[in-house]
Tab-separated table of C-alpha atoms in Angstrom:
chain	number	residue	atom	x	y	z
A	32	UNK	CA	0.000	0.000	0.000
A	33	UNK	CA	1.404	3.071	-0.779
A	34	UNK	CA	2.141	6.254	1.175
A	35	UNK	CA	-0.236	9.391	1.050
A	36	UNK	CA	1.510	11.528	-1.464
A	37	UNK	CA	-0.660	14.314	-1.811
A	38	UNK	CA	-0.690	14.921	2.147
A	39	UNK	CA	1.251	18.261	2.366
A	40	UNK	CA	2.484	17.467	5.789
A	41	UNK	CA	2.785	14.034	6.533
A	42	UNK	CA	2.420	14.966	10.687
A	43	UNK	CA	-1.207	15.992	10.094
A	44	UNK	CA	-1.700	11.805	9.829
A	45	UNK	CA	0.090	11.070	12.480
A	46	UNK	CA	-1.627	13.602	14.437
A	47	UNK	CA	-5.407	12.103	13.141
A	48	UNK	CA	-4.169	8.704	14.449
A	49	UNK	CA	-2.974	10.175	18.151
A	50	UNK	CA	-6.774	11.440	17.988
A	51	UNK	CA	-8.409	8.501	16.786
A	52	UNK	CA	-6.763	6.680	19.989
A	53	UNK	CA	-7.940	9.331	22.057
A	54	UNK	CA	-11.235	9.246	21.149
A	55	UNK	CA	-11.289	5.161	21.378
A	56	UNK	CA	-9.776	5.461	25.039
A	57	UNK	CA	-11.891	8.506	25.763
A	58	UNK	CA	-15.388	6.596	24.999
A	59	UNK	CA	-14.659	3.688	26.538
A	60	UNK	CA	-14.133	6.138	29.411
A	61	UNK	CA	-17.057	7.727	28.995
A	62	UNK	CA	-19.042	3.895	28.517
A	63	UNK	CA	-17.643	2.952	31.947
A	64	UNK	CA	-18.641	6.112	33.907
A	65	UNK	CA	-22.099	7.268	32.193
A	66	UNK	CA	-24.309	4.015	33.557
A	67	UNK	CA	-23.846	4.993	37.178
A	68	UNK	CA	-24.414	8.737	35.919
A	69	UNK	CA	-27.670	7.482	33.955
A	70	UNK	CA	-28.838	5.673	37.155
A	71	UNK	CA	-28.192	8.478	39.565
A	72	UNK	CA	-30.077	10.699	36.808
A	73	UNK	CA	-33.075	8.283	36.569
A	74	UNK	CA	-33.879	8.720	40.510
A	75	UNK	CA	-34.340	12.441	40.316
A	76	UNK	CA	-37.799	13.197	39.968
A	77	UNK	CA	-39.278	14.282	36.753
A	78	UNK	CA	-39.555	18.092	36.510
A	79	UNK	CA	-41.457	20.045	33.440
A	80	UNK	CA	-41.554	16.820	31.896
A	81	UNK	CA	-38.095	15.500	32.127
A	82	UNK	CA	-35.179	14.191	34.047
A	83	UNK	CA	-32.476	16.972	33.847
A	84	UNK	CA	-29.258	18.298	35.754
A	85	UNK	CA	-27.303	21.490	34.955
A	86	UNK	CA	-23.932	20.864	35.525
A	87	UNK	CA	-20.832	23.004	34.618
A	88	UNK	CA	-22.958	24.894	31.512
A	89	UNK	CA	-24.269	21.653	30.261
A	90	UNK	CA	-27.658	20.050	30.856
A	91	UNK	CA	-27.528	16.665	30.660
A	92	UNK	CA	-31.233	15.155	30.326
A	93	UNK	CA	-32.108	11.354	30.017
A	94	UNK	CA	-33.353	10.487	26.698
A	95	UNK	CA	-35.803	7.438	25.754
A	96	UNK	CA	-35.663	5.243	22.678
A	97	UNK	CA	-38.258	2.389	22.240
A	98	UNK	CA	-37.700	-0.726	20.008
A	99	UNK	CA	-40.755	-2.635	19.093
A	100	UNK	CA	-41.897	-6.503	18.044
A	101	UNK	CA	-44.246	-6.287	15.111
A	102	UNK	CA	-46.361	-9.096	14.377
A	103	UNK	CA	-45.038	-11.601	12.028
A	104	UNK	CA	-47.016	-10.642	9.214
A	105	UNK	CA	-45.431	-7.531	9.243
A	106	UNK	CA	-41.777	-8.750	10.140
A	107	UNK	CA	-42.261	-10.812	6.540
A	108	UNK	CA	-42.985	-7.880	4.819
A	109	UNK	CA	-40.427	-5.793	6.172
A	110	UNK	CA	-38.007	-8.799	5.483
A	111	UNK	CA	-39.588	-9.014	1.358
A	112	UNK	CA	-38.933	-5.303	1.300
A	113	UNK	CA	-35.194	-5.651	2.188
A	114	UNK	CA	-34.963	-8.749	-0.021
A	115	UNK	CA	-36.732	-6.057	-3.332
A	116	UNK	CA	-34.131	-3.315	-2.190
A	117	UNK	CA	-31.067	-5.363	-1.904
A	118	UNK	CA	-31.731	-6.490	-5.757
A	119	UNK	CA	-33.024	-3.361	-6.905
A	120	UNK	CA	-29.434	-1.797	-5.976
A	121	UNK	CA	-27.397	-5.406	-7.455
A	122	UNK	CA	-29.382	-5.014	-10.644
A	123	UNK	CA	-29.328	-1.307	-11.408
A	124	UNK	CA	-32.818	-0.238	-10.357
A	125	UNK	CA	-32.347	1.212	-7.450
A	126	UNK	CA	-30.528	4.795	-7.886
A	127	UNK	CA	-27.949	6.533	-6.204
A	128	UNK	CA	-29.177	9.595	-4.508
A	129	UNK	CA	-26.222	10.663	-2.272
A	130	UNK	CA	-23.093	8.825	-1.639
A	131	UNK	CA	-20.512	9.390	1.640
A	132	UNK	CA	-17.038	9.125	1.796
A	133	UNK	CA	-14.966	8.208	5.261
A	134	UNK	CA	-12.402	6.828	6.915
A	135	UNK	CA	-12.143	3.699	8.744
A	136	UNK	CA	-9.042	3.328	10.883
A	137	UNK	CA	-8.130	-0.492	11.653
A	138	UNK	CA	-4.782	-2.091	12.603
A	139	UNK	CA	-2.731	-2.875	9.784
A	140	UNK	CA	-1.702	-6.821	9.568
């Protein structure tokens, strides 16, 4: 694999790596700490409708997500319609309305 050529200063990829490690130790950091501050959040009574702190300029509020079982009728059509869209995009059909580029950072063999 070659080198990154058109990188003006080679240090600016060194640099994105020393933050890509930072921000892998910092969240599982953050993992480890915010269930006890989720917990301790969750006992406060509601007030105006939610479960909030202010805290050093921030308000930190708990926030709900639901997941839901449909019935299996449903579940089959949901499953049919992934089956249509995953051939629509193999055989052409399907078009491309917006495509993203990233990076993905993994250890090198």
């Amino acid at each position: 694999m070659a080198e990154l050529r058109s990188l003006d200063e080679p240090a600016k990829l060194d640099r994105y790596l020393e933050l890509k490690a930072e921000i892998k130790r910092l969240t599982a950091e953050l993992k480890e700490i915010e269930p006890e501050i989720l917990d301790a959040l969750m006992a406060e009574p509601e007030e105006d409708g939610k479960q909030a702190v202010r805290h050093l300029g921030c308000e930190i509020t708990v926030q709900r997500r639901k997941s839901y079982r449909y019935s299996e009728g449903l579940e089959e059509m949901m499953e049919d319609v992934k089956l249509l869209k995953a051939r629509e995009q193999r055989d052409g059909t399907a078009e491309v309305v917006k495509e993203t580029a990233f990076l993905r950072v993994t250890q090198a063999r």
